XYZ file of C-alpha atoms in Angstrom:
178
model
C -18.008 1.396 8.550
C -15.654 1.028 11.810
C -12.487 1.100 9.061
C -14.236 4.713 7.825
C -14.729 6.148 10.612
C -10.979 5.257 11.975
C -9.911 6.991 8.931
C -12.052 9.932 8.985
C -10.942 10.371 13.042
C -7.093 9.614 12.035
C -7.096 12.328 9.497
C -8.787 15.107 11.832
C -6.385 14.466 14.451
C -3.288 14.661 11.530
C -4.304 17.614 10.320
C -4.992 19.691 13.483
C -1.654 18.501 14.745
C 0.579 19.924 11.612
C -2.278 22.265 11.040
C 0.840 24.978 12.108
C 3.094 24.586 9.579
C 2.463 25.562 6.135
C 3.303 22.812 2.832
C 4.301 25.660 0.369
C 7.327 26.485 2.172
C 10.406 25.974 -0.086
C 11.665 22.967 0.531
C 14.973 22.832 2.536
C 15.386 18.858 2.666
C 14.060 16.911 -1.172
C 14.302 13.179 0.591
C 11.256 11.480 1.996
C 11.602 8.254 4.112
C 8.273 6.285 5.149
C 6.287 3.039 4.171
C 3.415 1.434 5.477
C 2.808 -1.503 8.302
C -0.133 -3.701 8.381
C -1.450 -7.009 10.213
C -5.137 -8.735 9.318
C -6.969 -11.114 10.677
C -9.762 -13.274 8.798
C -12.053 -16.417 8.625
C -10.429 -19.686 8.882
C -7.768 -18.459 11.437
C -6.572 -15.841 8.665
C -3.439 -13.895 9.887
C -1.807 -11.227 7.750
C 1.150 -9.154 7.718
C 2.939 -7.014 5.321
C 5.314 -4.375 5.310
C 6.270 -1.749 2.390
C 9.364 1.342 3.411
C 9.240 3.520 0.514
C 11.955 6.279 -0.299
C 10.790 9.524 -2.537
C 12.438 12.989 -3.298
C 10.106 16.225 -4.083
C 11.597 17.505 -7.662
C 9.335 20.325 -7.310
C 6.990 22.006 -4.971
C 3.633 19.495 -5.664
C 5.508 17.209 -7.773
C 7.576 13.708 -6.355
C 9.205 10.451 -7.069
C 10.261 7.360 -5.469
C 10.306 3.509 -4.551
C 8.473 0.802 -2.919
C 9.926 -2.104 -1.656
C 7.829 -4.395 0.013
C 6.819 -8.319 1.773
C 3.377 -9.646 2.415
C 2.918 -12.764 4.620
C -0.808 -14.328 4.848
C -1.938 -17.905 5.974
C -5.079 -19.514 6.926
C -6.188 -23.211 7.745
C -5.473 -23.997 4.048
C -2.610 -21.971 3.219
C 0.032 -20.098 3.310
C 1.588 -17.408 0.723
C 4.561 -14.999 0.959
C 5.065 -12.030 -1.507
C 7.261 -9.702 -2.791
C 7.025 -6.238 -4.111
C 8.680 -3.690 -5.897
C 7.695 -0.813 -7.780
C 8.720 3.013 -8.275
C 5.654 5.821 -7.813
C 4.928 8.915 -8.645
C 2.778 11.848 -6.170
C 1.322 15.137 -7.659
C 0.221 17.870 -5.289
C -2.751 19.807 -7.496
C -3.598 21.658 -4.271
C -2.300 21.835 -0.379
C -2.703 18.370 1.464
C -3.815 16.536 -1.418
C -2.141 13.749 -4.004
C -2.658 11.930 -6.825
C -0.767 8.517 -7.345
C 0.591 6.789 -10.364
C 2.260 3.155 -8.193
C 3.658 0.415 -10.661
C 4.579 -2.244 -8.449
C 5.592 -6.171 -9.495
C 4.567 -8.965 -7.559
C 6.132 -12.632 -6.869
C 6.009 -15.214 -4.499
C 4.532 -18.646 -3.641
C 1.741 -19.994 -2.516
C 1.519 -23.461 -0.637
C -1.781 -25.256 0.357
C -1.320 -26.686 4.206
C -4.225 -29.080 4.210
C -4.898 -32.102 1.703
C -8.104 -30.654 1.050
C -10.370 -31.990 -1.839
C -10.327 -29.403 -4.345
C -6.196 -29.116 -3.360
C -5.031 -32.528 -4.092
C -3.009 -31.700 -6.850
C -1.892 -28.562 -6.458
C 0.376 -27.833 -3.770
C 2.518 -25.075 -4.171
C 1.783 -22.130 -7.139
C 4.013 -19.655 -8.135
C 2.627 -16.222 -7.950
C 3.860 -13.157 -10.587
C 1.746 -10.197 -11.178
C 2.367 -6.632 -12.665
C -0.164 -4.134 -11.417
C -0.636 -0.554 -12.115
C -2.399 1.428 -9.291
C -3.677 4.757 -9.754
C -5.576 6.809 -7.391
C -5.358 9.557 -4.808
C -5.361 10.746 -1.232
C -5.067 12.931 2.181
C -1.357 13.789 3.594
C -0.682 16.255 6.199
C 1.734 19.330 7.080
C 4.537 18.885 8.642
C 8.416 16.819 8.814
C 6.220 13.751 9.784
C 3.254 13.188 7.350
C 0.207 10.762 7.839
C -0.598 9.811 4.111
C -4.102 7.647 3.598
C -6.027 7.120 0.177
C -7.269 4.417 -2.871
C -5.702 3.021 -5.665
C -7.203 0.821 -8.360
C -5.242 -1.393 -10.401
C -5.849 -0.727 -13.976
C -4.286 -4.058 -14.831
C -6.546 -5.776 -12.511
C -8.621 -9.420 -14.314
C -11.245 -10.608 -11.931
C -10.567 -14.025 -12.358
C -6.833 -13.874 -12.741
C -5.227 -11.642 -10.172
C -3.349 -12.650 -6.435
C -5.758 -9.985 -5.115
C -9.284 -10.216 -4.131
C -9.993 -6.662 -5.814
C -8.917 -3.813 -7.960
C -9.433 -1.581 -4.708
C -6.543 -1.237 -2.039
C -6.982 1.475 0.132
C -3.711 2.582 1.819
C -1.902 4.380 4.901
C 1.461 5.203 6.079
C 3.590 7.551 7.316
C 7.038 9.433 5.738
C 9.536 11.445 7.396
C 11.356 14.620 5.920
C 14.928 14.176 6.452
């Protein structure tokens, strides 16, 4: 509830502050430059950080393109993983301030157990590769600096197969018109 109401309260605040300038202006610079910055912490001395710049460039009014590069460290008292991700996306703009996502992205990395724990013994190090293919939506302001925030499920997503928890990653960043 705390992580809704942040979000509700950071997109209030976004949009009264570009509230001024107007996103159906033509378009004078096509390049967008952002990404996203995160850090988590979790049961068992869980500590997480990633980070994911993205470039883009509008090709039309409501309608852009772009990249994803990204890393994703976690590690707890058992163990500790580092990821990789890359992916291209794609935004539509049906009406002022909001987007729809299409975001293929492919993971890899590793994943090495810390502790000789029980269940652990024989496994100490797996390989992680995953495709995933998030779709979704979301809130961005006005303005040269936009706050973006939304959901994305991945449609690829198997319960009992996947490097993530659930088919539900909600999102934020920032991008910069240049």
């Amino acid at each position: 509830m705390k992580k809704f109401l942040l979000f509700i309260i950071s997109l209030t605040l976004s949009n009264a502050t570009f509230a001024q300038e107007n996103q159906n202006q033509n378009i004078t610079n096509n390049w967008r430059f952002g990404g996203g910055l995160g850090l988590s912490f979790g049961n068992n001395g869980y500590f997480g950080f990633n980070i994911s710049p993205s470039v883009g460039y509008m090709v039309a009014n409501n309608f852009e393109v772009g990249g994803i590069a990204g890393y994703q460290y976690g590690k707890d008292d058992y163990f500790k993983q580092n990821l990789f991700n890359v992916g291209p996306y794609i935004n539509y703009y049906p009406i002022e301030n909001i987007f729809l996502r299409a975001n293929y992205m492919y993971y890899t990395g590793k994943q090495k157990y810390e502790n000789d724990q029980p269940f652990y013994n024989s496994i100490s190090e797996i390989d992680l590769n995953e495709s995933a293919l998030w779709l979704g939506g979301g809130y961005q302001s006005n303005g040269p600096v936009r706050f973006q925030a939304g959901i994305l499920y991945n449609v690829l997503y198997k319960e009992n197969e996947s490097i993530f928890s659930s088919g539900l990653q909600p999102f934020m960043g920032i991008s910069v018109g240049l």
